[in-house]
Coordinates of C-alpha atoms and ligand atoms in Angstrom, one line a residue:
M21 CA 40.5 13.0 -157.2
L22 CA 40.0 14.1 -153.6
K23 CA 36.5 13.6 -152.0
H24 CA 37.0 16.3 -149.3
K25 CA 34.5 14.3 -147.1
H26 CA 34.3 11.7 -144.4
L27 CA 33.9 8.1 -145.4
I28 CA 31.2 6.6 -143.2
A29 CA 30.0 3.1 -144.0
G30 CA 30.7 3.4 -147.7
A31 CA 29.2 6.8 -148.2
W32 CA 31.1 10.1 -148.7
V33 CA 29.6 12.5 -146.2
A34 CA 30.0 16.2 -146.0
G35 CA 29.2 18.4 -143.0
E36 CA 28.2 22.0 -142.3
A37 CA 31.7 23.2 -141.6
T38 CA 35.0 22.7 -143.5
F39 CA 38.7 23.2 -142.7
D40 CA 41.7 23.9 -144.9
N41 CA 44.8 21.7 -145.0
A42 CA 48.1 23.6 -144.9
P43 CA 50.2 22.7 -147.9
V44 CA 53.9 23.6 -148.0
S45 CA 53.1 25.5 -151.2
G46 CA 50.1 26.1 -153.4
A47 CA 46.5 26.5 -152.6
A48 CA 44.8 24.8 -149.7
D49 CA 42.1 22.2 -150.1
Q50 CA 39.0 22.2 -148.0
F51 CA 37.8 19.2 -146.0
A52 CA 34.6 18.4 -144.0
V53 CA 34.7 18.8 -140.3
A54 CA 33.4 15.8 -138.2
T55 CA 30.8 16.1 -135.5
A56 CA 29.8 13.9 -132.7
D57 CA 26.9 12.6 -134.9
H58 CA 29.4 11.5 -137.5
V59 CA 31.3 9.6 -134.8
D60 CA 28.2 7.8 -133.6
A61 CA 27.2 6.9 -137.2
A62 CA 30.6 5.5 -138.0
V63 CA 30.9 3.5 -134.8
R64 CA 27.4 2.0 -135.1
A65 CA 28.2 1.0 -138.7
A66 CA 31.4 -0.6 -137.4
E67 CA 29.4 -2.6 -134.9
Q68 CA 27.0 -3.8 -137.6
A69 CA 29.9 -4.7 -139.8
F70 CA 31.5 -6.7 -136.9
L71 CA 28.6 -9.2 -137.1
S72 CA 29.8 -10.4 -140.5
Y73 CA 33.4 -9.2 -140.7
G74 CA 34.3 -10.6 -137.2
N75 CA 33.1 -14.0 -138.4
S76 CA 34.6 -13.9 -141.9
S77 CA 37.1 -16.5 -142.9
R78 CA 40.8 -15.9 -142.8
Q79 CA 41.1 -16.5 -146.5
D80 CA 38.4 -13.8 -147.2
R81 CA 40.2 -11.3 -144.9
A82 CA 43.5 -12.1 -146.5
A83 CA 42.1 -11.4 -149.9
F84 CA 40.7 -8.1 -148.6
L85 CA 44.0 -7.1 -147.1
R86 CA 45.8 -7.8 -150.4
A87 CA 43.1 -5.8 -152.3
I88 CA 43.8 -2.8 -150.1
A89 CA 47.6 -3.1 -150.8
D90 CA 46.8 -3.2 -154.6
E91 CA 44.5 -0.2 -154.4
L92 CA 47.1 1.8 -152.4
E93 CA 49.6 1.1 -155.1
A94 CA 47.2 1.9 -157.9
R95 CA 46.8 5.4 -156.4
G96 CA 50.6 5.7 -155.7
E97 CA 51.3 8.8 -157.7
A98 CA 48.3 10.7 -156.4
I99 CA 49.2 9.8 -152.8
T100 CA 52.8 11.0 -153.2
E101 CA 51.7 14.1 -155.0
I102 CA 49.3 15.3 -152.3
G103 CA 51.7 13.9 -149.7
M104 CA 54.6 16.1 -150.8
R105 CA 52.3 19.2 -150.7
E106 CA 50.8 18.5 -147.3
T107 CA 53.9 17.2 -145.4
G108 CA 57.0 18.6 -147.2
L109 CA 58.4 15.0 -147.2
P110 CA 60.3 14.2 -150.3
Q111 CA 59.0 11.8 -153.0
V112 CA 61.5 9.1 -152.2
R113 CA 60.4 9.0 -148.6
L114 CA 56.6 9.0 -149.5
D115 CA 57.1 6.3 -152.1
G116 CA 59.0 4.2 -149.6
E117 CA 56.5 4.7 -146.9
R118 CA 53.6 3.7 -149.3
G119 CA 55.5 0.6 -150.1
R120 CA 55.8 -0.2 -146.4
A121 CA 52.1 0.5 -145.9
A122 CA 51.1 -1.8 -148.7
G123 CA 53.7 -4.4 -147.5
Q124 CA 52.1 -4.4 -144.1
F125 CA 48.8 -5.5 -145.5
R126 CA 50.4 -8.3 -147.5
L127 CA 52.4 -9.4 -144.5
F128 CA 49.3 -9.6 -142.4
A129 CA 47.5 -11.5 -145.2
D130 CA 50.2 -14.1 -145.1
H131 CA 50.2 -14.2 -141.4
I132 CA 46.5 -14.8 -140.8
E133 CA 46.5 -17.5 -143.6
V134 CA 49.1 -19.4 -141.6
G135 CA 46.9 -19.1 -138.5
D136 CA 49.5 -19.4 -135.7
Y137 CA 48.3 -16.1 -134.3
L138 CA 45.1 -17.8 -133.2
D139 CA 47.2 -19.6 -130.5
R140 CA 44.8 -22.6 -130.6
R141 CA 45.0 -24.9 -127.6
Y142 CA 43.2 -28.1 -126.9
D143 CA 42.7 -30.0 -123.6
G144 CA 40.6 -33.0 -124.5
A145 CA 37.9 -34.3 -122.2
L146 CA 38.9 -36.9 -119.5
P147 CA 35.5 -38.3 -118.5
D148 CA 37.0 -40.9 -116.2
R149 CA 39.3 -38.6 -114.3
E150 CA 39.1 -38.9 -110.5
P151 CA 37.9 -37.2 -108.4
L152 CA 36.3 -35.0 -111.2
P153 CA 36.1 -35.5 -114.9
R154 CA 37.8 -32.9 -117.1
P155 CA 35.6 -31.2 -119.7
D156 CA 36.6 -30.7 -123.4
L157 CA 38.4 -27.4 -123.5
R158 CA 39.6 -25.4 -126.6
L159 CA 41.0 -22.0 -126.7
M160 CA 41.3 -19.5 -129.5
Q161 CA 42.0 -15.8 -130.1
R162 CA 39.0 -13.9 -131.4
P163 CA 38.6 -10.3 -132.6
V164 CA 37.6 -7.7 -130.0
G165 CA 35.1 -5.6 -132.1
P166 CA 35.3 -2.0 -133.5
V167 CA 38.7 -0.4 -133.0
A168 CA 39.5 3.4 -133.1
V169 CA 42.7 4.4 -134.8
F170 CA 44.7 7.6 -134.4
G171 CA 47.7 8.2 -136.6
A172 CA 50.7 10.5 -136.2
S173 CA 51.7 13.4 -138.4
N174 CA 55.2 12.0 -139.1
F175 CA 54.1 8.8 -140.7
P176 CA 51.2 9.9 -143.0
L177 CA 51.0 6.4 -144.5
A178 CA 52.6 3.8 -142.3
F179 CA 51.0 5.1 -139.0
S180 CA 47.9 6.7 -140.3
A181 CA 44.5 6.0 -142.0
A182 CA 45.7 2.7 -143.5
G183 CA 48.8 2.2 -141.4
G184 CA 50.0 -0.6 -139.1
D185 CA 47.1 -0.3 -136.6
T186 CA 44.4 -0.4 -139.3
A187 CA 46.2 -3.4 -141.0
A188 CA 46.5 -5.3 -137.7
A189 CA 42.9 -4.6 -136.6
L190 CA 41.4 -5.5 -140.0
A191 CA 43.6 -8.7 -140.1
A192 CA 42.3 -9.7 -136.7
G193 CA 38.7 -9.2 -137.9
C194 CA 38.0 -5.8 -136.3
P195 CA 36.2 -3.0 -138.1
V196 CA 38.1 0.3 -137.9
V197 CA 37.1 3.9 -137.4
V198 CA 40.0 6.3 -138.2
R199 CA 40.4 9.7 -136.7
G200 CA 42.1 11.4 -139.6
H201 CA 45.2 13.5 -138.7
Y202 CA 44.7 17.3 -139.4
A203 CA 48.2 17.5 -140.8
H204 CA 47.5 15.3 -143.9
P205 CA 43.7 15.1 -144.6
G206 CA 44.4 14.8 -148.4
I207 CA 46.5 11.7 -147.9
S208 CA 43.9 10.2 -145.6
D209 CA 41.2 11.0 -148.2
I210 CA 43.0 9.0 -151.0
V211 CA 44.0 6.2 -148.7
A212 CA 40.3 5.9 -147.6
Q213 CA 39.3 5.7 -151.3
S214 CA 41.7 2.8 -151.6
V215 CA 40.1 0.9 -148.7
A216 CA 36.6 1.7 -149.9
A217 CA 37.5 0.3 -153.4
A218 CA 38.8 -2.9 -151.8
I219 CA 35.7 -3.2 -149.7
K220 CA 33.6 -3.0 -152.9
T221 CA 35.7 -5.5 -154.8
C222 CA 35.7 -8.0 -152.0
G223 CA 32.0 -7.6 -151.0
I224 CA 32.9 -6.7 -147.4
H225 CA 30.4 -4.8 -145.1
P226 CA 30.9 -1.1 -145.8
G227 CA 30.9 -0.3 -142.1
T228 CA 34.3 -2.2 -141.8
F229 CA 36.2 1.1 -142.4
S230 CA 35.3 4.7 -141.8
L231 CA 37.4 7.9 -141.8
L232 CA 36.5 11.1 -139.9
Q233 CA 38.3 14.3 -140.7
G234 CA 38.8 17.6 -138.9
G235 CA 37.2 19.1 -135.8
D236 CA 38.9 19.6 -132.5
N237 CA 40.0 17.1 -129.8
S238 CA 36.3 16.6 -128.8
I239 CA 36.0 14.3 -131.9
G240 CA 38.8 12.0 -130.6
H241 CA 37.3 12.1 -127.1
A242 CA 33.8 11.1 -128.5
L243 CA 35.4 8.3 -130.5
V244 CA 37.3 6.7 -127.6
S245 CA 34.3 7.3 -125.2
H246 CA 31.8 5.6 -127.5
P247 CA 30.4 2.5 -125.8
L248 CA 30.7 0.4 -128.9
I249 CA 34.5 1.0 -129.4
R250 CA 36.4 -2.0 -127.9
A251 CA 40.0 -0.9 -128.2
V252 CA 42.2 2.0 -129.4
G253 CA 45.4 2.1 -131.5
F254 CA 47.2 5.4 -131.1
T255 CA 50.5 6.8 -132.5
G256 CA 51.4 10.3 -131.5
S257 CA 52.6 12.5 -128.7
L258 CA 52.8 11.7 -125.0
A259 CA 50.4 14.5 -124.1
G260 CA 47.8 13.4 -126.7
G261 CA 48.2 9.7 -125.9
R262 CA 48.0 10.3 -122.2
A263 CA 44.8 12.4 -122.5
L264 CA 43.1 9.7 -124.5
Y265 CA 44.4 6.8 -122.3
D266 CA 42.9 8.5 -119.3
I267 CA 39.5 8.8 -121.0
C268 CA 39.6 5.1 -121.9
A269 CA 40.4 4.2 -118.3
A270 CA 37.7 6.4 -116.9
R271 CA 34.9 5.0 -119.1
P272 CA 32.1 3.1 -117.3
E273 CA 33.5 0.1 -119.2
P274 CA 37.3 0.8 -119.5
I275 CA 38.9 -0.4 -122.8
P276 CA 42.5 -1.1 -123.7
F277 CA 44.4 1.9 -125.2
F278 CA 47.5 1.0 -127.2
G279 CA 49.4 4.2 -127.3
E280 CA 52.8 4.4 -129.1
L281 CA 54.3 7.6 -127.8
G282 CA 57.5 9.5 -127.8
S283 CA 61.0 8.4 -126.9
V284 CA 64.6 9.8 -126.7
N285 CA 66.2 6.4 -127.7
P286 CA 69.5 6.8 -125.9
M287 CA 72.8 5.4 -127.3
F288 CA 75.6 4.3 -125.0
L289 CA 79.0 4.7 -126.5
L290 CA 81.3 2.3 -124.7
P291 CA 84.9 3.3 -124.2
A292 CA 86.7 1.0 -126.7
A293 CA 84.2 1.7 -129.5
L294 CA 84.4 5.4 -128.7
A295 CA 88.2 5.4 -128.9
S296 CA 88.5 3.3 -132.1
R297 CA 85.7 4.7 -134.2
G298 CA 84.1 7.7 -132.4
A299 CA 84.2 9.9 -135.6
S300 CA 82.4 7.4 -137.7
I301 CA 79.8 6.8 -135.0
A302 CA 79.4 10.6 -134.8
A303 CA 78.8 10.8 -138.6
G304 CA 76.3 8.0 -138.5
W305 CA 74.5 9.6 -135.6
A306 CA 74.2 12.9 -137.4
G307 CA 72.6 11.1 -140.4
S308 CA 70.1 9.2 -138.2
L309 CA 69.3 12.3 -136.1
T310 CA 68.5 14.4 -139.0
M311 CA 66.8 11.8 -141.3
G312 CA 63.3 13.2 -142.2
A313 CA 64.1 16.4 -140.3
G314 CA 64.5 14.3 -137.1
Q315 CA 60.7 13.5 -137.1
F316 CA 61.0 9.9 -136.1
C317 CA 59.8 8.4 -132.8
T318 CA 63.0 6.3 -133.0
N319 CA 65.3 9.3 -133.4
P320 CA 68.4 8.7 -131.2
G321 CA 68.3 12.0 -129.3
I322 CA 70.8 11.2 -126.6
A323 CA 74.4 9.9 -126.7
V324 CA 75.9 8.8 -123.4
L325 CA 79.6 8.5 -123.0
A326 CA 82.4 8.8 -120.4
K327 CA 84.4 12.0 -120.3
G328 CA 87.9 12.3 -121.8
S329 CA 89.6 13.3 -125.0
D330 CA 87.6 10.7 -127.0
A331 CA 84.4 12.3 -125.8
D332 CA 85.7 15.7 -126.8
A333 CA 86.7 14.4 -130.3
F334 CA 83.2 12.8 -130.7
S335 CA 81.5 16.1 -129.9
V336 CA 83.6 17.9 -132.5
A337 CA 83.0 15.2 -135.1
A338 CA 79.2 15.3 -134.5
A339 CA 79.1 19.1 -134.7
D340 CA 81.1 18.9 -137.9
A341 CA 78.8 16.3 -139.5
L342 CA 75.6 18.3 -138.4
S343 CA 77.0 21.5 -139.8
K344 CA 76.8 20.0 -143.3
I345 CA 73.1 19.3 -143.1
E346 CA 70.9 21.8 -144.9
A347 CA 67.7 23.2 -143.5
Q348 CA 64.7 20.8 -143.8
V349 CA 61.0 21.4 -143.9
M350 CA 59.0 20.1 -141.0
L351 CA 55.5 18.5 -141.2
T352 CA 53.6 21.5 -139.9
D353 CA 54.1 25.1 -138.7
S354 CA 53.3 24.0 -135.2
T355 CA 55.8 21.1 -135.3
A356 CA 58.5 23.5 -136.3
S357 CA 57.6 26.1 -133.6
A358 CA 57.4 23.3 -131.0
F359 CA 60.9 22.2 -132.1
R360 CA 62.3 25.7 -131.7
S361 CA 60.8 26.2 -128.3
G362 CA 62.0 22.8 -127.2
C363 CA 65.5 23.7 -128.2
E364 CA 65.3 27.1 -126.5
K365 CA 64.0 25.4 -123.3
L366 CA 66.9 23.0 -123.3
Q367 CA 69.6 25.6 -124.2
S368 CA 68.5 27.8 -121.3
A369 CA 68.4 24.9 -118.8
T370 CA 71.1 24.9 -116.1
G371 CA 74.3 23.1 -117.0
V372 CA 73.4 22.7 -120.7
S373 CA 75.6 24.2 -123.4
E374 CA 75.1 24.5 -127.1
V375 CA 77.7 22.7 -129.3
F376 CA 76.1 23.5 -132.6
G377 CA 73.0 25.3 -133.8
K378 CA 71.8 27.7 -136.5
S379 CA 68.7 29.8 -136.5
C380 CA 65.9 28.8 -138.8
E381 CA 62.5 30.1 -139.6
K382 CA 58.9 29.2 -140.3
R383 CA 58.5 25.5 -141.2
N384 CA 62.3 25.1 -141.8
V385 CA 64.6 23.6 -139.2
T386 CA 68.3 23.0 -138.9
P387 CA 69.9 20.5 -136.5
H388 CA 70.9 21.4 -132.9
L389 CA 73.5 19.8 -130.7
V390 CA 73.8 20.4 -126.9
T391 CA 75.8 18.8 -124.2
T392 CA 75.6 18.4 -120.5
S393 CA 77.3 16.4 -117.7
G394 CA 76.0 13.1 -116.5
E395 CA 75.5 14.6 -113.0
N396 CA 73.4 17.5 -114.4
W397 CA 71.3 15.1 -116.6
L398 CA 70.5 12.9 -113.6
A399 CA 69.4 16.0 -111.6
N400 CA 67.1 17.5 -114.2
E401 CA 64.2 15.5 -115.5
L402 CA 63.5 18.0 -118.3
L403 CA 66.7 16.8 -120.0
S404 CA 65.2 13.3 -120.6
E405 CA 62.1 14.6 -122.4
E406 CA 61.7 14.2 -126.2
V407 CA 62.2 17.3 -128.4
F408 CA 60.5 16.2 -131.6
G409 CA 63.0 17.1 -134.4
P410 CA 66.7 17.1 -135.2
L411 CA 68.1 17.7 -131.7
G412 CA 70.9 15.7 -130.2
M413 CA 72.3 15.8 -126.7
I414 CA 75.6 14.5 -125.6
V415 CA 75.6 13.4 -122.0
V416 CA 79.1 13.3 -120.6
A417 CA 79.3 10.9 -117.6
S418 CA 82.2 11.3 -115.1
D419 CA 83.1 7.6 -115.7
T420 CA 81.6 4.3 -116.9
D421 CA 79.9 3.7 -113.5
E422 CA 77.9 6.9 -114.0
M423 CA 76.9 5.7 -117.5
I424 CA 75.4 2.7 -115.8
T425 CA 73.6 4.9 -113.3
I426 CA 72.2 6.9 -116.2
A427 CA 71.0 3.6 -117.8
N428 CA 69.3 2.7 -114.5
T429 CA 67.5 6.0 -114.4
L430 CA 66.1 6.0 -117.9
K431 CA 62.3 6.1 -118.4
G432 CA 60.8 3.7 -120.8
Q433 CA 62.1 3.9 -124.3
L434 CA 61.2 2.5 -127.8
T435 CA 64.9 1.7 -128.3
C436 CA 68.3 1.7 -126.6
T437 CA 71.6 1.3 -128.5
L438 CA 75.0 0.0 -127.5
H439 CA 78.0 1.1 -129.6
M440 CA 80.6 -1.5 -128.6
D441 CA 83.8 -3.2 -129.6
D442 CA 85.1 -6.6 -128.4
A443 CA 86.9 -4.9 -125.5
D444 CA 83.5 -3.5 -124.3
T445 CA 81.9 -6.8 -123.9
E446 CA 82.0 -6.9 -120.1
M447 CA 80.4 -3.5 -119.7
A448 CA 77.8 -4.3 -122.4
R449 CA 77.0 -7.5 -120.4
T450 CA 76.3 -5.3 -117.4
L451 CA 74.2 -2.8 -119.4
L452 CA 72.1 -5.3 -121.3
P453 CA 69.9 -6.5 -118.4
I454 CA 69.4 -2.9 -117.4
L455 CA 68.4 -1.8 -120.9
E456 CA 66.0 -4.9 -121.2
R457 CA 63.9 -3.3 -118.5
K458 CA 63.9 0.1 -120.3
A459 CA 63.2 -0.5 -124.0
G460 CA 61.3 -2.6 -126.5
R461 CA 64.2 -3.0 -128.8
I462 CA 68.0 -3.0 -128.1
L463 CA 70.5 -2.6 -130.8
A464 CA 74.3 -3.0 -131.1
N465 CA 76.4 -0.9 -133.4
G466 CA 73.6 0.6 -135.5
F467 CA 71.0 3.4 -135.4
P468 CA 67.4 2.8 -134.5
T469 CA 65.6 5.0 -137.1
G470 CA 64.7 2.1 -139.5
V471 CA 62.0 -0.2 -138.1
E472 CA 61.8 -3.5 -139.9
V473 CA 58.3 -4.7 -140.4
C474 CA 58.6 -8.5 -139.7
D475 CA 57.7 -11.2 -137.2
S476 CA 60.5 -10.4 -134.7
M477 CA 60.0 -6.6 -134.4
V478 CA 59.0 -5.0 -131.2
H479 CA 58.0 -1.3 -131.5
G480 CA 56.9 -0.4 -128.0
G481 CA 58.4 -0.3 -124.6
P482 CA 57.6 0.6 -121.0
Y483 CA 55.7 3.8 -120.3
P484 CA 56.1 6.6 -121.6
A485 CA 57.4 4.9 -124.8
S486 CA 54.0 3.2 -124.9
T487 CA 51.0 2.6 -122.7
N488 CA 51.3 -1.2 -122.8
F489 CA 54.7 -2.7 -122.4
G490 CA 53.4 -6.1 -123.5
A491 CA 52.5 -4.9 -127.0
T492 CA 54.1 -3.8 -130.3
S493 CA 52.6 -1.6 -132.9
V494 CA 54.9 -2.8 -135.7
G495 CA 55.3 -6.4 -137.0
T496 CA 52.9 -9.3 -137.0
M497 CA 52.7 -9.6 -133.2
S498 CA 50.8 -6.2 -133.3
I499 CA 47.7 -8.2 -134.2
R500 CA 47.5 -9.5 -130.6
R501 CA 46.3 -6.0 -129.4
F502 CA 43.0 -6.5 -131.1
L503 CA 42.3 -10.1 -130.1
R504 CA 41.2 -11.7 -126.9
P505 CA 41.3 -15.4 -125.9
I506 CA 38.1 -17.3 -125.4
A507 CA 37.9 -20.8 -123.9
Y508 CA 35.2 -23.0 -125.3
Q509 CA 34.1 -25.7 -122.8
N510 CA 32.1 -28.7 -124.1
I511 CA 30.8 -26.7 -127.0
P512 CA 29.4 -29.0 -129.7
P513 CA 31.4 -29.0 -132.9
E514 CA 28.3 -27.9 -134.9
I515 CA 28.5 -24.5 -133.4
L516 CA 32.2 -24.1 -132.8
P517 CA 34.0 -21.4 -134.9
A518 CA 35.4 -23.0 -138.0
D519 CA 39.0 -22.2 -137.0
L520 CA 38.6 -24.4 -133.9
I521 CA 37.4 -27.6 -135.5
Ligands
LIG602 P1 49.8 14.2 -131.7 O1 49.7 15.7 -131.8 O2 49.6 13.6 -130.4 O3 48.6 13.8 -132.7 C1 48.2 12.4 -132.9 C2 46.7 12.3 -132.9 O4 46.2 12.4 -131.6 C3 46.0 13.3 -133.7 O5 45.0 12.6 -134.5 C4 45.4 14.2 -132.7 O6 44.1 14.6 -133.2 C5 45.2 13.3 -131.5 N1 45.3 14.1 -130.3 C6 46.4 14.8 -129.8 N2 46.1 15.3 -128.6 C7 44.8 15.0 -128.3 C8 44.0 15.2 -127.2 N3 44.4 15.9 -126.1 N4 42.8 14.7 -127.2 C9 42.3 14.0 -128.3 N5 43.1 13.8 -129.4 C10 44.3 14.2 -129.4 O7 51.1 13.6 -132.4 P2 51.8 14.1 -133.7 O8 52.4 15.5 -133.5 O9 50.9 13.8 -134.9 O10 53.0 13.1 -133.8 C11 54.3 13.3 -133.3 C12 54.5 12.5 -132.0 O11 54.2 11.2 -132.3 C13 56.0 12.6 -131.6 O12 56.0 12.7 -130.2 C14 56.5 11.2 -132.0 O13 57.6 10.7 -131.2 C15 55.3 10.4 -131.8 N6 55.4 9.2 -132.6 C16 55.4 8.0 -132.0 C17 55.5 6.8 -132.8 C18 55.6 5.5 -132.1 O14 55.5 4.5 -132.8 N7 55.9 5.4 -130.8 C19 55.5 6.9 -134.1 C20 55.4 8.1 -134.7 C21 55.3 9.3 -134.0 P3 43.6 16.1 -133.0 O15 43.6 16.6 -134.4 O16 42.2 16.0 -132.5 O17 44.5 16.9 -132.1

């Protein structure tokens, strides 16, 4: 079933070297290692494909997107089977994520058929206008060209080879070259087979989608440096995203880099809500914090509250709820060891004490809970950094004014959450405009780990949550990243793009 090769312009291509995946159990599979020549071949094919694919009709692209969704579903069992081995994620999660990945393609198919995303504008000619006539002006969004896509380890389907970035770029009319993630090459392999099958069925140029596996960071560097790549969609760590962003900015011709990075997603527990239902918020938090072994970019890592007996009770309830959670398998050995060292670093930081924690080993992890004062959190930047995994921190402010100071000090976040009752409305009204400047999504009385794929979703935020605060990587608005507006002045109708007539 697995091809073990790169997919480049419709051909399955091996290389001289191979690498092993690292399954949770069972024998490893070997996959081809990409070289700079593979990068060049894939990007050149994407540029060739753009000539036809970039000018294809919305109806043809919608049919292609739906065919990809069908092909992903047809391979559902195989994807889940290799996915469970490679990632340790349970069947229900992988089945659900595959449904989301297929759903994204169908959502984009509907979206481009409607056509609002083209943002068509028309200022008709005014030949008699004084002192100067006005020309005929029409505006429309057009695809940017070949797009490089990097997925993250923790969403092997929804943010990977055929995840949201790929769906958005293909919907826009942009060919895609995917840098396959080393943590799940088998999943990427089957997913690429799905896209290749849809390309064949729909008669699309084979250069429209390529997948490159393995190799070190130099492959990603070569991909974003390639002069024919016009934009990059990236989901992953702050360190990786920043390295690639800097390369994009330093190119002779800089290109946009849409990086969706890490976040600690603070929750603010306002006094009345904390007093009336602190224990149930604590239980909900423990569930959100440990879902998928805490490997979510929207994991609510920090709870901010004001000191007092309600804060003490919240801490006890959160520790109690976390103590009932069994050890979970992380995505890779290195993710688990990075989590352990992140916990150790925090626990040994000045003014931080452990509330709950158990030791764990190898790829297994158990939740950890630490606490610190608001004053200490404000004084130590390390405490605001993401530790990827099931780690929670309770930040105990001296009073509600200090909670507001903490909100003002936050770095950019994917989400911020308010837990509030009616009696908290005034404080919430003060916090909302502050949090608007910090996050892409603000929630009340919920937990941010589920991200709805729809028209109104924003999954992004000010740096370091993402590298472009004006963009989202989830939902239909994410298509905008791979489009650019073009004004057509006095262009005869015979040569205007069909969508503009
Ligand atoms: P990662 O280590 O940054 O890897 C993501 C991709 O970036 C991989 O393909 C990796 O390829 C590449 N990469 C990393 N460092 C690079 C470098 N210096 N130069 C070139 N390429 C580089 O991230 P991850 O561990 O897979 O994912 C976990 C992180 O993603 C967490 O921080 C999580 O919060 C974040 N995340 C964010 C979102 C979001 O939407 N904001 C969603 C999911 C996850 P190589 O194999 O070449 O290293």
